[in-house]
Coordinates of C-alpha atoms and ligand atoms in Angstrom, one line a residue:
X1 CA 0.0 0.0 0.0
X2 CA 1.1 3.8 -0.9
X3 CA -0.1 6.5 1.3
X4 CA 0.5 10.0 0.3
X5 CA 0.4 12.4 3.9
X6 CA -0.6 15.9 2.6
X7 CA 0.7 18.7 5.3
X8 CA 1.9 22.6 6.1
X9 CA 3.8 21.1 8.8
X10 CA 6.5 18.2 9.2
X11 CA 9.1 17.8 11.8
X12 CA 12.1 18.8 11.1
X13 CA 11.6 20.7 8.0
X14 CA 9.3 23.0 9.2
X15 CA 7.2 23.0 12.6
X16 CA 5.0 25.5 14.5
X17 CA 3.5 22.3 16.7
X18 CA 2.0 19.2 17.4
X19 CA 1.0 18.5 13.8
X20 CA 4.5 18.8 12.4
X21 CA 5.6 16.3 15.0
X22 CA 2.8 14.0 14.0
X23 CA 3.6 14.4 10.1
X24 CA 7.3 14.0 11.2
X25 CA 6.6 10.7 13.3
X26 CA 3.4 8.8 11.7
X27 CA 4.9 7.6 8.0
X28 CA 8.2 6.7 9.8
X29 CA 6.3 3.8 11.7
X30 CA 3.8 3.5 8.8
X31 CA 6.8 2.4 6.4
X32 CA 8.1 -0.2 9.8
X33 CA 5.2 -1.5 9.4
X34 CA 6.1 -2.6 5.4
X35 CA 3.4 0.1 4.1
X36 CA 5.1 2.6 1.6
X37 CA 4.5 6.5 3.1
X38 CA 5.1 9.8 1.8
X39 CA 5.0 13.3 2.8
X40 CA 4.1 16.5 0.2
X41 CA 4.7 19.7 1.9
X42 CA 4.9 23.1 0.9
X43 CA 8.7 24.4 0.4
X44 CA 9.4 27.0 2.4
X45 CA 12.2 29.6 2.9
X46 CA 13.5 28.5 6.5
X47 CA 17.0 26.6 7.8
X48 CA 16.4 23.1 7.0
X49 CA 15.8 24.0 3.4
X50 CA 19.0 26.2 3.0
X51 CA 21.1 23.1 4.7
X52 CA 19.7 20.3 1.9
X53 CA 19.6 19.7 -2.0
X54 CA 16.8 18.5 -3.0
X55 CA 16.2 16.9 -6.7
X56 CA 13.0 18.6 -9.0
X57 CA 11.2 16.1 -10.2
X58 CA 7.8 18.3 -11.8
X59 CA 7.7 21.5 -13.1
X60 CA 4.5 23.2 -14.6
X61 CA 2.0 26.1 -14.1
X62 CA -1.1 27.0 -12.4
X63 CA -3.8 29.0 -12.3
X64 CA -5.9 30.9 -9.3
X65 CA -8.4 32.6 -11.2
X66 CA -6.3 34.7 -14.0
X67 CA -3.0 34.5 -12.1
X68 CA -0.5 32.3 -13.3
X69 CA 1.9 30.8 -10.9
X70 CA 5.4 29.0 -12.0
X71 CA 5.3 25.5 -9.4
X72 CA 7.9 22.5 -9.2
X73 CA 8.2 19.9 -6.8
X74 CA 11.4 18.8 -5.1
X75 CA 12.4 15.9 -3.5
X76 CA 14.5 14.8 -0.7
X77 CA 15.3 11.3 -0.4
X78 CA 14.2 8.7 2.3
X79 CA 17.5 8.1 4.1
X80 CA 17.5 11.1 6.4
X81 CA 13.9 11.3 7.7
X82 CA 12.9 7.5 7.4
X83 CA 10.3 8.8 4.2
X84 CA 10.2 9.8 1.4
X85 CA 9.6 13.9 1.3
X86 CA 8.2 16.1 -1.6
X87 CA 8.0 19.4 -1.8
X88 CA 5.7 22.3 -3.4
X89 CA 7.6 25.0 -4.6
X90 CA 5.8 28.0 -5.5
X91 CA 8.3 30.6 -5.4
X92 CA 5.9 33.9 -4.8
X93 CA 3.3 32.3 -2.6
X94 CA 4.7 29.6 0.2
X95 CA 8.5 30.0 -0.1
X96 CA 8.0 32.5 2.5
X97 CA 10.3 32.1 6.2
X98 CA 6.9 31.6 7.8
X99 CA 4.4 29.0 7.7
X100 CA 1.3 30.8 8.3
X101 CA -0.1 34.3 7.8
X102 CA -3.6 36.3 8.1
X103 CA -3.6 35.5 4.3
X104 CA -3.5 32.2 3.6
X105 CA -6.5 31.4 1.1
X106 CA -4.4 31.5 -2.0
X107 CA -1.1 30.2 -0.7
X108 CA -2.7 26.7 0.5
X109 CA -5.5 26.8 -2.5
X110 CA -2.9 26.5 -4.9
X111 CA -0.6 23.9 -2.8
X112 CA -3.7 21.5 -2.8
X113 CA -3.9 22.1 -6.3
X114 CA -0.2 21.5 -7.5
X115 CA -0.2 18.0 -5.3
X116 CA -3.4 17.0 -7.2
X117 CA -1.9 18.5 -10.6
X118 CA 1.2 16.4 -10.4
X119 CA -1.0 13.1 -9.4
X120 CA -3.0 13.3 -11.8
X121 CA 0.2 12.8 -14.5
X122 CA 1.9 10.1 -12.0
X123 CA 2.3 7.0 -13.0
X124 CA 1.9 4.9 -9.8
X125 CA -0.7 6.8 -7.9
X126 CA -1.2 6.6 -3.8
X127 CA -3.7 4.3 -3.0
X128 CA -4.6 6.4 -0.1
X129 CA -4.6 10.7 -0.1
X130 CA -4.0 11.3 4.1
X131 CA -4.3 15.0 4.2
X132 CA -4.1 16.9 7.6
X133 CA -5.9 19.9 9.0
X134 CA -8.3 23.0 7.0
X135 CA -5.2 23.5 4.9
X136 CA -5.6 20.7 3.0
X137 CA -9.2 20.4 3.1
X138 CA -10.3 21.1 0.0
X139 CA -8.8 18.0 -1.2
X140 CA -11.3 16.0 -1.0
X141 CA -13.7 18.1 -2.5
X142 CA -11.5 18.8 -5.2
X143 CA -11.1 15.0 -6.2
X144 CA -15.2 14.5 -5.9
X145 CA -15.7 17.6 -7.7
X146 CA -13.8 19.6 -10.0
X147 CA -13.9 18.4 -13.5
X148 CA -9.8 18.4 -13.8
X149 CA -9.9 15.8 -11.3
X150 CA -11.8 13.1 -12.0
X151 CA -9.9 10.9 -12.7
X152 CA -8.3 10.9 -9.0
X153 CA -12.1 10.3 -7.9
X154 CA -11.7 6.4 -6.6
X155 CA -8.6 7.3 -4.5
X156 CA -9.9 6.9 -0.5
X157 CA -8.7 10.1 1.2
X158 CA -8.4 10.5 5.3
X159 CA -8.2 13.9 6.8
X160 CA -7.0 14.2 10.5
X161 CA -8.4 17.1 12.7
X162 CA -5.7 18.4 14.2
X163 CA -7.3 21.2 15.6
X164 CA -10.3 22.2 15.1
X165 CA -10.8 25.9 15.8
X166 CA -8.9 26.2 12.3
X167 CA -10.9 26.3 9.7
X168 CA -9.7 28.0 7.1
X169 CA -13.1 30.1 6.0
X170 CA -12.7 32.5 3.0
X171 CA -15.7 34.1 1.3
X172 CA -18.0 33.0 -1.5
X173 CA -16.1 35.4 -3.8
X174 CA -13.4 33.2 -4.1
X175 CA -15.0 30.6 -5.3
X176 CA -13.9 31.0 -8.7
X177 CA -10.0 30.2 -7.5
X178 CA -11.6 26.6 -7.2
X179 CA -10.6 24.6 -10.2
X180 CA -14.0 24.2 -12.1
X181 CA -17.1 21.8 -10.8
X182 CA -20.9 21.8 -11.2
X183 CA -21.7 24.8 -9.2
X184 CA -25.0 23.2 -7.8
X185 CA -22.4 21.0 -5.4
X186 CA -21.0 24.7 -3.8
X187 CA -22.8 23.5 -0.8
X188 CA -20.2 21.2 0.0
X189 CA -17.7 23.9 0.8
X190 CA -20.2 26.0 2.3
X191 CA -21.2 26.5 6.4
X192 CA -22.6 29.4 7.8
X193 CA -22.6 31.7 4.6
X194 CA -18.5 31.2 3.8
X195 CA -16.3 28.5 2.1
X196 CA -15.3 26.7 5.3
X197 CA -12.2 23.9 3.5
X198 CA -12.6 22.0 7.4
X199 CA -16.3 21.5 6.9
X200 CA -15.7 20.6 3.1
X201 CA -13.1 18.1 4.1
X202 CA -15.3 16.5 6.8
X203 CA -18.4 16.1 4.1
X204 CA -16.3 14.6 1.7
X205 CA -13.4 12.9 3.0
X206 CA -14.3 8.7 2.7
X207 CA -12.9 8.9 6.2
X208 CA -12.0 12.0 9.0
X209 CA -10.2 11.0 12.4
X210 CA -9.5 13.3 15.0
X211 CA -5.9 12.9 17.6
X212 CA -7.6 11.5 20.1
X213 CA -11.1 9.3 21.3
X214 CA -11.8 12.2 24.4
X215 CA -11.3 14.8 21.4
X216 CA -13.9 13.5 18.8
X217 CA -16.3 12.7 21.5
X218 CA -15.9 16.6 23.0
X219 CA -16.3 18.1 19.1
X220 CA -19.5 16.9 19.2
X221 CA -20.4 20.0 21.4
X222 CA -17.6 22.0 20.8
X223 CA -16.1 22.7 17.4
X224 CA -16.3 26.0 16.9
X225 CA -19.5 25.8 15.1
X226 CA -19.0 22.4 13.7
X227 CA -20.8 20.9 16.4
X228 CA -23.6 19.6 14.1
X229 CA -21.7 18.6 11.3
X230 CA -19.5 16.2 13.0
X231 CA -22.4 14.9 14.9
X232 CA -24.1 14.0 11.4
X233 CA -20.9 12.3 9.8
X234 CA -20.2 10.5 13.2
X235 CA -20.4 7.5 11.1
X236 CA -17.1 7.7 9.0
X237 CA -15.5 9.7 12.0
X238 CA -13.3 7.6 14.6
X239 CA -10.6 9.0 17.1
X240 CA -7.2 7.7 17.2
X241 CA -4.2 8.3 20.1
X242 CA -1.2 10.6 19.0
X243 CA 2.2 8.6 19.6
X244 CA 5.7 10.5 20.0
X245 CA 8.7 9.3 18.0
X246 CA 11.0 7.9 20.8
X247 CA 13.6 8.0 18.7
X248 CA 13.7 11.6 18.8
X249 CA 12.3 12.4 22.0
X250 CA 14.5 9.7 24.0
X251 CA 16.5 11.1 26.7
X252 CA 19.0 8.6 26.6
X253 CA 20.2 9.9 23.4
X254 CA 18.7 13.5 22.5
X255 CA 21.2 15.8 21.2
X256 CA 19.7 18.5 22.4
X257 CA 19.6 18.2 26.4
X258 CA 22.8 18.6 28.9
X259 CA 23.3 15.5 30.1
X260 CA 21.3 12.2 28.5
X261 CA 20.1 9.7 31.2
X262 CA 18.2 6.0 30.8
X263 CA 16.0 4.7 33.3
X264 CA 18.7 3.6 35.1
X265 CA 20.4 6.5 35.9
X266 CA 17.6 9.4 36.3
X267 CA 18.6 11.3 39.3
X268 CA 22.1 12.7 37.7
X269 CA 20.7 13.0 34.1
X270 CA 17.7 14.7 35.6
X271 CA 19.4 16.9 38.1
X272 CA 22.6 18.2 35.1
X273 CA 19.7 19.7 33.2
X274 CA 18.0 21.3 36.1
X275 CA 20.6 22.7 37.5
X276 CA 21.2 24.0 33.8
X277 CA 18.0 25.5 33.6
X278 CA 18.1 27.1 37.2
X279 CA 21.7 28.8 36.9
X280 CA 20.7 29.9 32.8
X281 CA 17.2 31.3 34.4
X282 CA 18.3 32.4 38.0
X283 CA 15.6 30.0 39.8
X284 CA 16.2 28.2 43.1
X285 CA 17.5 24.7 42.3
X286 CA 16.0 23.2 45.2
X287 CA 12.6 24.3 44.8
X288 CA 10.1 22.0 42.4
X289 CA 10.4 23.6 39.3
X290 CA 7.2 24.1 37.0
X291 CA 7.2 24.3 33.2
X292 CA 4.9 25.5 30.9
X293 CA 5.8 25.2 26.8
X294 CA 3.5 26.4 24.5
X295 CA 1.5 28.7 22.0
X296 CA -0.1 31.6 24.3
X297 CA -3.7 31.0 23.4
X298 CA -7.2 30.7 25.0
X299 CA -6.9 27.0 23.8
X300 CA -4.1 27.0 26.2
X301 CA -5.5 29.3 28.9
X302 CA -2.8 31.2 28.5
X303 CA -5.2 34.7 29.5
X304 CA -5.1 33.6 33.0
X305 CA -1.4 32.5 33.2
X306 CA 0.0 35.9 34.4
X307 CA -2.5 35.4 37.7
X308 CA -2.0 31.5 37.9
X309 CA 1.7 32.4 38.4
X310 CA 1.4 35.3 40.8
X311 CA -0.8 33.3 43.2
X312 CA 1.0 30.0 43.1
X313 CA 4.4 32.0 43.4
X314 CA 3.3 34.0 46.9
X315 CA 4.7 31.7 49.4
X316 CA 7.6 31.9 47.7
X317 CA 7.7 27.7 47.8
X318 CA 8.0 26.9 43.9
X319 CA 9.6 28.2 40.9
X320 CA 7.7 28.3 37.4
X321 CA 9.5 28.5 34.0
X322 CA 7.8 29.4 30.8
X323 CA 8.9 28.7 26.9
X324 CA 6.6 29.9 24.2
X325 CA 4.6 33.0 22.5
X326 CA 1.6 34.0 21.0
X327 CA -0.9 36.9 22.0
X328 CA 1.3 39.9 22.7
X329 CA -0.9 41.5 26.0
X330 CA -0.2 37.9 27.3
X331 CA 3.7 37.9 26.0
X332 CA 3.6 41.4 28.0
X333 CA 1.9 40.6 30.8
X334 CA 4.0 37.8 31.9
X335 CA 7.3 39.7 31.1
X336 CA 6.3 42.2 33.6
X337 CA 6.0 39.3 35.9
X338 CA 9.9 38.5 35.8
X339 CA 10.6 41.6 37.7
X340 CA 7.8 40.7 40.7
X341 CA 9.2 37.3 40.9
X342 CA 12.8 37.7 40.2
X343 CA 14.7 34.6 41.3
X344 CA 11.6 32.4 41.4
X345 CA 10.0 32.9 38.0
X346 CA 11.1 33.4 34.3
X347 CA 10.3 33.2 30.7
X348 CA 11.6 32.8 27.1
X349 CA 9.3 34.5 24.9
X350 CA 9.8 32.8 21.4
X351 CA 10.0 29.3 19.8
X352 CA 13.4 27.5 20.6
X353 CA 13.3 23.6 20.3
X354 CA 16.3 22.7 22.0
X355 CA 15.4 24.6 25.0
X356 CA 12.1 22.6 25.2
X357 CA 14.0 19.7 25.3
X358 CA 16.0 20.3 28.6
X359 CA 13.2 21.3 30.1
X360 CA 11.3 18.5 29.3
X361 CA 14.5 16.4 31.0
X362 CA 14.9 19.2 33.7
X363 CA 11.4 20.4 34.8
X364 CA 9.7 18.7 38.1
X365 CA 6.4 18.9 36.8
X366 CA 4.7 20.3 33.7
X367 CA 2.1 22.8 33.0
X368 CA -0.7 22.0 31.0
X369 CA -4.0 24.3 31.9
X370 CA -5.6 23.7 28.5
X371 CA -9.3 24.4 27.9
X372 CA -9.1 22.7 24.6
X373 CA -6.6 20.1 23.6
X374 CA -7.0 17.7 21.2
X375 CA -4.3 15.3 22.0
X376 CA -1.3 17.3 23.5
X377 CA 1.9 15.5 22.9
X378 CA 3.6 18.2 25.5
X379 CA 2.7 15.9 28.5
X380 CA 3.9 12.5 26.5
X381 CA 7.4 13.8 26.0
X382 CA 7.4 14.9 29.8
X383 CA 6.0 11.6 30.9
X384 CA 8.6 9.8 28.8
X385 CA 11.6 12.4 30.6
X386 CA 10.1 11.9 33.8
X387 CA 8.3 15.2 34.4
X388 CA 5.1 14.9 36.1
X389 CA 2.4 16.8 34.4
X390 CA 0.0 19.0 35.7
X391 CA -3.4 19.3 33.7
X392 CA -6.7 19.5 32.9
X393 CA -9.5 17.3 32.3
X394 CA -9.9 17.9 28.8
X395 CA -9.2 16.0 25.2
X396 CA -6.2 13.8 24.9
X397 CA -5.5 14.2 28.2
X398 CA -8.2 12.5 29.2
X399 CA -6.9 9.9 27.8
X400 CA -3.2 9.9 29.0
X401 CA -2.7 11.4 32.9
X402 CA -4.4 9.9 35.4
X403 CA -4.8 11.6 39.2
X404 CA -2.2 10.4 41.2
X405 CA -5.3 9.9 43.6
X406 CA -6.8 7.3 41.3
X407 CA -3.6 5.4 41.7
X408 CA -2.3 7.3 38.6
X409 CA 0.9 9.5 37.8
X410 CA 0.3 13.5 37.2
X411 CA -2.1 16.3 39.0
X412 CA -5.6 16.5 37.3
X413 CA -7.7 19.7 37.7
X414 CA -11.2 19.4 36.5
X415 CA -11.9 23.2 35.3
X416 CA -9.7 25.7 34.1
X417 CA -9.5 28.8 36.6
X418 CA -7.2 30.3 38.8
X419 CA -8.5 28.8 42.1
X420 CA -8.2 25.1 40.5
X421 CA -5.1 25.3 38.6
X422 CA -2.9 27.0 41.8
X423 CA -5.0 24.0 44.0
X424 CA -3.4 21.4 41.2
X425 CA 0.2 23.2 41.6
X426 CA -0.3 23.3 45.3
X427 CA -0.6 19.4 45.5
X428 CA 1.9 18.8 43.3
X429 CA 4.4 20.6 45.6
X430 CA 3.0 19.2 49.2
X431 CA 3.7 15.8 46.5
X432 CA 7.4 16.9 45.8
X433 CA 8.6 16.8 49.6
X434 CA 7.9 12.9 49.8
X435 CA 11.2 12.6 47.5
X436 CA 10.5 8.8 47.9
X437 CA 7.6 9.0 46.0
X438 CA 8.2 11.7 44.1
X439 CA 11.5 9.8 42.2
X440 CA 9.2 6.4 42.3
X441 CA 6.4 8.0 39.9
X442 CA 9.2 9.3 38.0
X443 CA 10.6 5.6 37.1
X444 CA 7.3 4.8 36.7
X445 CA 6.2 7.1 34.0
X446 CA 9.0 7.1 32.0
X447 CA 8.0 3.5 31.3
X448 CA 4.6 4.2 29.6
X449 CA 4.8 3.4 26.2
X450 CA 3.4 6.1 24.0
X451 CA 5.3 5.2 20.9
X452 CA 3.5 5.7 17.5
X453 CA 3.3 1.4 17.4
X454 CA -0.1 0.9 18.1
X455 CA -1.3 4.3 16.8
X456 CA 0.0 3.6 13.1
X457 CA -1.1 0.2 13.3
X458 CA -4.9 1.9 13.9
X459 CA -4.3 3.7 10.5
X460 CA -3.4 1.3 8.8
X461 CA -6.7 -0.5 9.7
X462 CA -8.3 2.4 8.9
X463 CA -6.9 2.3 5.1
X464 CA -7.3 -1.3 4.4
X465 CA -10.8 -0.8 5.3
X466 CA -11.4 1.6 2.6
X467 CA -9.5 -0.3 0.2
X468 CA -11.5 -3.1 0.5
X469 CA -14.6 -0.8 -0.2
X470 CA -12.9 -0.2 -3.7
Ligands
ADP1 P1 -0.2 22.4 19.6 O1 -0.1 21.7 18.4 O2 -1.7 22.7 20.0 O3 0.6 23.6 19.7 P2 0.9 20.0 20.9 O4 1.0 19.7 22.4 O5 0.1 19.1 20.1 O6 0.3 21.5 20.9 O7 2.4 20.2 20.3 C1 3.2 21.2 20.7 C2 4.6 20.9 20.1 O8 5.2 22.2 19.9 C3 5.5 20.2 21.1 O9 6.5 19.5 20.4 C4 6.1 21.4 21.9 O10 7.3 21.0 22.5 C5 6.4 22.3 20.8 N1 6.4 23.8 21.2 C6 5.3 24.6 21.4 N2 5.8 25.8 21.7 C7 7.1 25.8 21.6 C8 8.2 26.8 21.8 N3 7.9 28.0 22.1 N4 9.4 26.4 21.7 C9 9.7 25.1 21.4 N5 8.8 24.1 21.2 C10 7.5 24.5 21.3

């Protein structure tokens, strides 16, 4: 079997979060498993592209509306990244040194449309299209729909929620960037009065899977005006677990953290890259030390961090370390906080991916007060370091931290506010004086396999079962 993954993101060529690690991880145990996977990404103008060669192996035009665009793929071969990689280049639209921007209609229209351009002249064509989040949603549309197309109609295409307050709406004007279809079908890419390309994948994907069971279950009520939708196609929609790569999130090898460290040996692995962190961030070494990495969004509750962190920092007991960015009165809000807590609190504002690796191998316990996460894959990679996480009731963690009170392994508050977050944090540091205990979870976690294995194995199921509908 040849699967195709369709993606913005893929770890290590270009990542803003947990969907390049996914893309990065899945075909690499897809093709263990003796299925043939491939990734087609957009070719952008970032480090990992300046430090390779790749090979073109198409070269044409396109059209969006009566712009014509100048598009070649590249390739990059298998050895490196354990898959094959191709990628779009369109010099004026994605070779950009972002990922995203506010405009983004165009740029991922006319990706979607140079992957299925170049299918439709390959000879040996995937038997399965896997295409990932509302910027590849019109996909399956496309290959249903537009006249140009048809003859891709009988491949079975997946698309993966990653998230799914994303959804990629652009207004009924642009319709005409669409390569040509029977306009009576414009209802497929319609909800609420725009073209929505998450909704259009969701009608017409053969089959849509979200990152995790809690997740799919949760959408039902909560999808950012989906709700209804994903109720009626409940039928073709399934949830299945995130795994990490432990190859590259395994701390007895990562490049990237100050001292590596195997099961065996996890107090003095554990305690070189704390006391790394402390002495680079000016935070007490003997106090538990709380992480938080991530994008500063609602999704995260990031809005209430800046009064999470002054309450739980009063007594003066814990320290708390932040890595990430996102909304600047947030950003600024919990700069400011540096100078009130000097000594027991700091932050890197930005994206750094080596830093999140020591503190994933050097944090006590780690911060997760989301109100909406589909999976997470923030507390796997803690779990599998050995930091204890600290979250909320909600998506995929549901389905990986249990209470340490319902014999589990990690602090679980049940609503995301102030007084119940600080309460969480407060028992996790009464937790850290039993040392005993403390360093006994810590063996224990790092033990739970979250590997891709069984997760890659589900999609594989997953394909074979629409190939036998062929
Ligand atoms: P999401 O995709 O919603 O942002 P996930 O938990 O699925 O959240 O994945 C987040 C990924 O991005 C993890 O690999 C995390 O370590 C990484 N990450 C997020 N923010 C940063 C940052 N500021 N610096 C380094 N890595 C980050």
């Amino acid at each position: 079997m040849n699967v195709l993954h369709v993606s913005a993101e893929c770890y290590p060529i270009a990542k803003v979060g947990g969907l390049a690690d996914v893309v990065g991880a899945l075909p690499k145990y897809q093709n263990k498993l003796g299925i043939t996977s491939k990734v087609i990404m957009p070719f952008y103008n970032n480090t990992f592209i300046k430090k390779h060669h790749f090979k073109s192996v198409y070269t044409s035009t396109i059209s969006l509306g009566k712009v014509e665009f100048n598009v070649k793929i590249l390739t990059l071969e298998a050895s490196e990244l354990g898959f094959e990689l191709f990628l779009v280049d369109i010099p004026t639209l994605l070779f950009k040194d972002y990922v995203y921007s506010s405009s983004d209609t165009e740029r991922f229209l006319a990706f979607q449309i140079v992957v299925l351009d170049w299918l439709l002249q390959e000879q040996q064509k995937p038997n399965i299209l896997h295409c990932h989040d509302h910027h590849t949603g019109l996909i399956p549309f496309m290959m249903l729909q537009s006249v140009k197309y048809k003859s891709l109609r009988k491949i079975p295409t997946v698309t993966t929620i990653h998230n799914a307050q994303y959804q990629g709406w652009f207004p009924h004007e642009k319709v005409y960037l669409i390569p040509e279809f029977d306009l009576t079908k414009v209802g497929l890419l319609d909800w609420s009065n725009s073209i929505n390309p998450l909704a259009a994948a969701i009608k017409c994907a053969w089959k849509v899977t979200t990152v995790s069971p809690s997740y799919m279950e949760e959408l039902k009520n909560n999808a950012n005006g989906l709700e209804s939708l994903l109720s009626h196609e409940s039928a073709k929609c399934s949830g299945i677990l995130n795994g990490i790569d432990t190859h590259v999130w395994n701390p007895e090898t990562d490049p990237f953290i100050i001292k590596n460290y195997s099961i065996k040996r996890i107090p003095s692995g554990r305690k070189a890259n704390k006391e790394f962190l402390c002495k680079e961030f000016n935070l007490d070494v003997k106090k538990p030390l709380f992480a938080f990495i991530g994008r500063l969004v609602g999704e995260k509750g990031a809005d209430l961090f800046p009064e999470i962190f002054n309450t739980a920092l009063q007594n003066n007991k814990i320290s708390i370390l932040l890595l990430g960015s996102g909304e600047k009165e947030v950003e600024k809000k919990l700069e400011i906080l540096k100078k009130t807590h000097k000594g027991n609190y700091n932050a890197f504002i930005g994206y750094d991916e080596k830093l999140s690796h020591i503190i994933y191998a050097g944090a006590d316990f780690l911060l997760m007060p989301s109100r909406v996460e589909p999976c997470g894959l923030n507390q796997m990679y803690a779990l599998r370091y050995g930091t204890i996480p600290v979250v909320s009731y909600v998506g995929g963690l549901k389905d990986t931290v249990i209470d340490i009170e319902e014999n589990g392994f990690g602090f679980v508050h049940q609503k995301v506010t102030i007084k119940e977050v600080v309460k969480a944090i407060n028992r996790a540091t009464v937790f850290y004086k039993n040392q005993v205990k403390f360093k006994k979870i810590r063996t224990q976690i790092m033990q739970i396999d979250h590997s891709w294995n069984t997760s890659a194995k589900a999609y594989i199921n997953l394909y074979n079962s629409l190939n036998k509908q062929l």
